[in-house]
Each structure stands twice: as structure tokens, then as C-alpha cells.
GROMACS .gro file of C-alpha atoms in nm:
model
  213
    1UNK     CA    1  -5.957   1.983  -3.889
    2UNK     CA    2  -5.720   1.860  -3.655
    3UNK     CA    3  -5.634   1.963  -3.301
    4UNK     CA    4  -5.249   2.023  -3.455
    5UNK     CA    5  -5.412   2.288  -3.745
    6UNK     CA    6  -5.651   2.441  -3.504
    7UNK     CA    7  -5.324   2.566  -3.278
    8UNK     CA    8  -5.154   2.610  -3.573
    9UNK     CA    9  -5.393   2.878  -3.633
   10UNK     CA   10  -5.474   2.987  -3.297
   11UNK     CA   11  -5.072   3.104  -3.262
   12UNK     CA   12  -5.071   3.267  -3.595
   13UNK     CA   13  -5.390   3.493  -3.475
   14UNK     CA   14  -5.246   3.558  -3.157
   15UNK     CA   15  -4.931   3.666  -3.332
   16UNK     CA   16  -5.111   3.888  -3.519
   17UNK     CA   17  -5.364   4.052  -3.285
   18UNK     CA   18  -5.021   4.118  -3.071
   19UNK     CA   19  -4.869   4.300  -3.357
   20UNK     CA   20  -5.174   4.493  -3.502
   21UNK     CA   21  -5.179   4.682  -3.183
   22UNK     CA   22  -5.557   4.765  -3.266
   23UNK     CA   23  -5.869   4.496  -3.301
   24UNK     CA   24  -5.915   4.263  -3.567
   25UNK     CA   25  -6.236   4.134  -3.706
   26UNK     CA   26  -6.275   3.728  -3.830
   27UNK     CA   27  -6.240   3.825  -4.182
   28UNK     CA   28  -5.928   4.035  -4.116
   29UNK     CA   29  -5.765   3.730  -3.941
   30UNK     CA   30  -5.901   3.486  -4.195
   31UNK     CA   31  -5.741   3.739  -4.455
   32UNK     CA   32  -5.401   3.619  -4.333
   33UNK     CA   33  -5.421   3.286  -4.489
   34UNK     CA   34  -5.388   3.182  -4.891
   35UNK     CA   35  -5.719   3.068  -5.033
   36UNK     CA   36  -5.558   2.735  -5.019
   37UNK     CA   37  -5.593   2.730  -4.612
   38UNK     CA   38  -5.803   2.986  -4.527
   39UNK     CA   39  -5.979   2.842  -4.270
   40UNK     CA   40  -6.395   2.872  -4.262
   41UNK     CA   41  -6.590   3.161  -4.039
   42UNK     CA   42  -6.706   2.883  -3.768
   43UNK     CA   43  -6.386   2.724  -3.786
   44UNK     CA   44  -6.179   3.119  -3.699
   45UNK     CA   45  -6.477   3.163  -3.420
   46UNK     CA   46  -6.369   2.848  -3.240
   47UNK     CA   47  -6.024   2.923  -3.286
   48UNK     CA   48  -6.094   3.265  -3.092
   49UNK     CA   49  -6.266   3.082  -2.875
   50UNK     CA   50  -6.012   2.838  -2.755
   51UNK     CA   51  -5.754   3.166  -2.773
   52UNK     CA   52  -5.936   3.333  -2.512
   53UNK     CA   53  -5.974   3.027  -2.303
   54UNK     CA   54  -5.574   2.976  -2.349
   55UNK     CA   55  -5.592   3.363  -2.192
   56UNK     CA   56  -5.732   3.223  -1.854
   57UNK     CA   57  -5.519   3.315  -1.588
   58UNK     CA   58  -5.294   3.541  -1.733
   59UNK     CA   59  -5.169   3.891  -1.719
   60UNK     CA   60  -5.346   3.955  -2.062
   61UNK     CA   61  -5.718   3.876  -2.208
   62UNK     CA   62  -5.894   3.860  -2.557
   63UNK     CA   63  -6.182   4.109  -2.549
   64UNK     CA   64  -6.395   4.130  -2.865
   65UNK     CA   65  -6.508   4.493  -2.902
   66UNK     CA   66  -6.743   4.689  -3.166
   67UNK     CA   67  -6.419   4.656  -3.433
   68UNK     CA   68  -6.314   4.292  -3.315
   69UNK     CA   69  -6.086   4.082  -3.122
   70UNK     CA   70  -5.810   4.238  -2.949
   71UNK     CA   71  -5.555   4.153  -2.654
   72UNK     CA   72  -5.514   4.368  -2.356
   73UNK     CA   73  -5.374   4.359  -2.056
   74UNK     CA   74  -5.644   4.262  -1.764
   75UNK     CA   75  -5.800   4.577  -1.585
   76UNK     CA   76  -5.660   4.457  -1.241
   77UNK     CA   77  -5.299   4.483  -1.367
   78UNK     CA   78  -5.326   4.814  -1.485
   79UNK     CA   79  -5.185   5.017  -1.169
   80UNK     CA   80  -4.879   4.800  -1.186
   81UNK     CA   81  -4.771   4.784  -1.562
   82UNK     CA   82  -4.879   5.198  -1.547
   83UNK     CA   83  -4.549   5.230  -1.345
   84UNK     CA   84  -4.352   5.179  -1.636
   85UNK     CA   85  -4.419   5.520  -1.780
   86UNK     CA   86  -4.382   5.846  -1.669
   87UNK     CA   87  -4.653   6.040  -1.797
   88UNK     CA   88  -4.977   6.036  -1.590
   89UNK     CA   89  -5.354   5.967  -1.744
   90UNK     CA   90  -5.479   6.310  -1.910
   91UNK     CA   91  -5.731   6.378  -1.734
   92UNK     CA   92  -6.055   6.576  -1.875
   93UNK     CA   93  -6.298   6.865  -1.827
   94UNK     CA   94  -6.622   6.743  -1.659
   95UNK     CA   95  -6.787   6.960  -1.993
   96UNK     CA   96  -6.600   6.736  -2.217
   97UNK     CA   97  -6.732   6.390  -2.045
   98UNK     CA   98  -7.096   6.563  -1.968
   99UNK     CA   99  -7.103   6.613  -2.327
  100UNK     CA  100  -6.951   6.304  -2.457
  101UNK     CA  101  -7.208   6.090  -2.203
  102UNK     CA  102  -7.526   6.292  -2.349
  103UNK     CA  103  -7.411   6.186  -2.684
  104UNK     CA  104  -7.327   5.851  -2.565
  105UNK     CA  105  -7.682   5.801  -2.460
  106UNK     CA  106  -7.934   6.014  -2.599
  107UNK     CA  107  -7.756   5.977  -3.000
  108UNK     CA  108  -7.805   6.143  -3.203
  109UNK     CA  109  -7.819   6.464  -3.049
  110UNK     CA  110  -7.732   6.798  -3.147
  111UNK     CA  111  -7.553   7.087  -2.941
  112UNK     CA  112  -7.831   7.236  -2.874
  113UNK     CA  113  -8.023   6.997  -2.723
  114UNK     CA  114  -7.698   6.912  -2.506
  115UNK     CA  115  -7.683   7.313  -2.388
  116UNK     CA  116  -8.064   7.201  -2.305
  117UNK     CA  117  -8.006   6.918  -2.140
  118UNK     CA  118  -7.712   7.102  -1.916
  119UNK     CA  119  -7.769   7.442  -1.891
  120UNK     CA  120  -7.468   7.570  -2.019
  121UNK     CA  121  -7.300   7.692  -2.309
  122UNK     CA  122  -7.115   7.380  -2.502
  123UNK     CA  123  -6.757   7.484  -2.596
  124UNK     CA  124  -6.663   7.426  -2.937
  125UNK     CA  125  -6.336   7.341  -2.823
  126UNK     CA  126  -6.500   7.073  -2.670
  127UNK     CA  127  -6.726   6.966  -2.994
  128UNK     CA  128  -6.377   6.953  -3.131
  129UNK     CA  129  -6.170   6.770  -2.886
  130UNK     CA  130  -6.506   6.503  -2.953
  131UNK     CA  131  -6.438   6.499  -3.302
  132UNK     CA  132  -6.094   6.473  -3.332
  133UNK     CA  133  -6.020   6.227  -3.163
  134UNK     CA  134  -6.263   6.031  -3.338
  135UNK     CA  135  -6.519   5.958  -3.060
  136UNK     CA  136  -6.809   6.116  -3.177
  137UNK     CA  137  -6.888   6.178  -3.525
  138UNK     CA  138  -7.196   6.401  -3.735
  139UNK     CA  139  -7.467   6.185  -3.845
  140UNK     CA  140  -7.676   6.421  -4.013
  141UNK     CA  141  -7.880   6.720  -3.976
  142UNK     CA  142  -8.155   6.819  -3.809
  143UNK     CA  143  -8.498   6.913  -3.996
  144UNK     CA  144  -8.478   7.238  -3.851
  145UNK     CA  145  -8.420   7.607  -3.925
  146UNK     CA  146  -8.071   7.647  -3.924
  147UNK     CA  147  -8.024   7.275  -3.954
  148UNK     CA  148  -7.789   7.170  -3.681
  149UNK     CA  149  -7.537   6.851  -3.703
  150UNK     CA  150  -7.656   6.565  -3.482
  151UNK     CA  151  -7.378   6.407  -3.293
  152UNK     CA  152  -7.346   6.000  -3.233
  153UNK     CA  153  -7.053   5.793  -3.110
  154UNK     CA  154  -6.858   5.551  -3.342
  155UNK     CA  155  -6.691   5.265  -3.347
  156UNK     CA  156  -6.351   5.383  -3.196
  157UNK     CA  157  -6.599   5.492  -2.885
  158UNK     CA  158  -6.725   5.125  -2.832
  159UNK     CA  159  -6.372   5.004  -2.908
  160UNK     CA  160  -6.200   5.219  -2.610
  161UNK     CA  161  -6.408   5.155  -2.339
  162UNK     CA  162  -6.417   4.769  -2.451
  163UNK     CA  163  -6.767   4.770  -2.573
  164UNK     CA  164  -6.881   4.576  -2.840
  165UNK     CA  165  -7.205   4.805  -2.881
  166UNK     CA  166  -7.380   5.064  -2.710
  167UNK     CA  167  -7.664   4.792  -2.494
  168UNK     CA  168  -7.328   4.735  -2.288
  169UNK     CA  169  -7.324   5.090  -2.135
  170UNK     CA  170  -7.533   5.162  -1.773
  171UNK     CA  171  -7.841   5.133  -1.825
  172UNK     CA  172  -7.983   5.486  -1.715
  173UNK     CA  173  -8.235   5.405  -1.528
  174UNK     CA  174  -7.906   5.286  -1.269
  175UNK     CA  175  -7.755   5.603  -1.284
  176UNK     CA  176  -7.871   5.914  -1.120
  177UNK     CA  177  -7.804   6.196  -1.231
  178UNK     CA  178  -7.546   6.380  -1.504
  179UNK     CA  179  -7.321   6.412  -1.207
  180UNK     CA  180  -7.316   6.031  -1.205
  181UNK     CA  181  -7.251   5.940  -1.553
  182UNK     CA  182  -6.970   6.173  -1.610
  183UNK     CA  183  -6.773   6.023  -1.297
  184UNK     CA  184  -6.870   5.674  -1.405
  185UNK     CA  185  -6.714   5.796  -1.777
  186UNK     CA  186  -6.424   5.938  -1.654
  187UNK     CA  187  -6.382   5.625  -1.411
  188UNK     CA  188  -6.352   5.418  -1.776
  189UNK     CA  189  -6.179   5.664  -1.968
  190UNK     CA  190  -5.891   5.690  -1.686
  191UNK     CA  191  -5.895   5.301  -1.636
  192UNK     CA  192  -5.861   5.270  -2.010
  193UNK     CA  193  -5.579   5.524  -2.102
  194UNK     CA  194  -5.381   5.380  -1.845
  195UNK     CA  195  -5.432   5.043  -2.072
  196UNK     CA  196  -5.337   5.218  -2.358
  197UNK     CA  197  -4.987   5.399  -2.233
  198UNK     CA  198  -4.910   5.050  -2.050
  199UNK     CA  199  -4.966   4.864  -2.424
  200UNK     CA  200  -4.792   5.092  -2.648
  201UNK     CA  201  -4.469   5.105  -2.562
  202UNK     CA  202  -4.186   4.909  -2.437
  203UNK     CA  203  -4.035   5.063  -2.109
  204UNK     CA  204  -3.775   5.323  -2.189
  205UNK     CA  205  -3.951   5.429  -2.524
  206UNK     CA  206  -4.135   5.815  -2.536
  207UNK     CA  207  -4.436   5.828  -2.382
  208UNK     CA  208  -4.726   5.726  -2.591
  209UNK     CA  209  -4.965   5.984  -2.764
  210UNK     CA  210  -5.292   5.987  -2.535
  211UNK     CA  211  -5.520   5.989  -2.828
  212UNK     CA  212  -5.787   5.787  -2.888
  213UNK     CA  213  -5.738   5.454  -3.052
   0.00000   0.00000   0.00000
């Protein structure tokens, strides 16, 4: 394959992961072609490949998360392209990130264990907030009287913070304490809703939905 065809379908994938507005895995970008052209897995790798080298240097990167590729606008231009929009980050109990970090790293894991593990009564509203907006989801059940749900992250979890799978969080033995891993999770979650209200909308459009992606 040429170095003509390889751009040739290094702009149609960029095209497309900038209208998809979500991530993109190799087979749904090799989908785009006819059977005719569709080019092979290797050659759609190095084509990502060269895309995110084409990204050096600019206001926007290709990150490949637990759902795909995706292009986003780099962390260190956040506070800037924020300014466009009125509405501020939603900002979140300390519960609600306790709880989503004790699922995050001791999955699966069922309320009780996290009312355990904290010391405290866990909202429902909170189990709820989890659930709906599709960052943790039930697994199964625990062998136990009463047989309790077991909670684990999915794939929308990796795909927010820009994770491609769960080795990429802190290792715990770096943080501390609870304390810790709720501010470093609500350090990420703030960084990255600011990302998503600067990437959803042109300026002058509603504010977007803060919901999770």
C-alpha cells in the first residue's frame, strides 16, 4: 500500500473519530470501507499510528481507551477551551467518589463490604447515581445469605478517565489512604468533565448534559 492510500485512509478515520463523538475500535473504523478496500487489521493499526503522530503538537490528541481510539482535546488546554461554556464542572459527594474508588479497586465488591471498608452507611442514591450513569455495573451475586450484588466498573469507566484498562489506575500501594484516592478521583473526574463540556458543543449551543459518556 502506498503512502497516497495510507493518508487516504488516515483522513477518512480522523473524519470519523471527529464525528462519532465517542471511541472507535479498529474493526469499527475498518467497517467504514467496502469489502473491496477494506484495509487489513495491521494495515488500520499503522494508520492510527501515523494519525496520532500527525497529532504531535497540536491542540488535540488520539488516546486509545478501554472502547478504542478517540480524539480529545490535550489536558493542558482544558482551562482555556472550558471558557467557552457557562456551566461549571458538577462537582460530587466525597461518598459518591469513596464509593466509586472502592469499586474501582477492590471489584467486585458488594455494598456491604464498602459500608465495611468506610464505616458508614452507603446511600442508595449513591449506588444509583453509580449505576446510572453507567460507571459501575452488577456482576453477580454473592454466595451468601441474602445474596448481595457485587459491583465492578465497565467500560464507559476506563473510557472517561482515558484508561484503556484498570493496570493504568494508582497503584495502591502509592496512595495513602481513602482520603487520598477520592481527591486523586475527583482530581480526574473534574479534569475530564471539563473535556467533555469543552468537546460537545460548539460555543453558543446549550450546555452539554454532564453525564457520563
Amino acid at each position: 500500500m502506498n503512502e497516497e492510500e495510507l493518508s487516504r485512509i488516515q483522513a477518512i478515520a480522523e473524519a470519523a473519530l471527529l464525528a462519532a463523538g465517542k471511541p472507535l475500535s479498529l474493526e469499527q473504523l475498518r467497517a467504514l470501507f467496502g469489502e473491496d478496500e477494506r484495509p487489513a487489521r495491521q494495515v488500520m493499526e499503522h494508520v492510527m499510528m501515523l494519525l496520532g503522530n500527525a497529532c504531535e503538537g497540536r491542540g488535540f490528541e488520539l488516546r486509545k481507551v478501554a472502547s478504542g481510539f478517540r480524539l480529545q482535546i490535550r489536558e493542558e488546554f482544558a482551562p482555556w477551551v472550558s471558557r467557552l461554556f457557562e456551566e461549571k464542572p458538577q462537582r460530587y459527594s466525597r461518598a459518591l467518589l469513596e464509593t466509586l474508588a472502592l469499586i474501582a479497586y477492590r471489584q467486585p465488591i458488594t455494598r456491604g463490604e464498602i459500608e465495611d471498608i468506610r464505616g458508614v452507611a452507603v446511600s442508595s442514591n449513591i449506588i444509583r447515581t453509580l449505576l446510572e450513569r453507567e460507571w459501575v455495573r452488577v456482576v453477580g451475586h454473592r454466595d451468601v445469605p441474602g445474596r448481595p450484588a457485587m459491583y465492578a466498573t465497565t467500560r464507559q469507566f476506563l473510557d472517561y478517565f482515558s484508561l484503556s484498562g484498570l493496570g493504568q489506575l494508582p497503584p495502591l500501594s502509592e496512595i495513602r489512604d481513602l482520603e487520598e484516592i477520592g481527591r486523586e478521583v475527583e482530581k480526574n473526574m473534574q479534569a475530564e468533565i471539563e473535556f467533555d463540556s469543552a468537546q460537545a458543543k460548539p460555543a453558543g449551543d446549550n450546555p452539554p448534559d454532564q453525564t457520563f459518556h
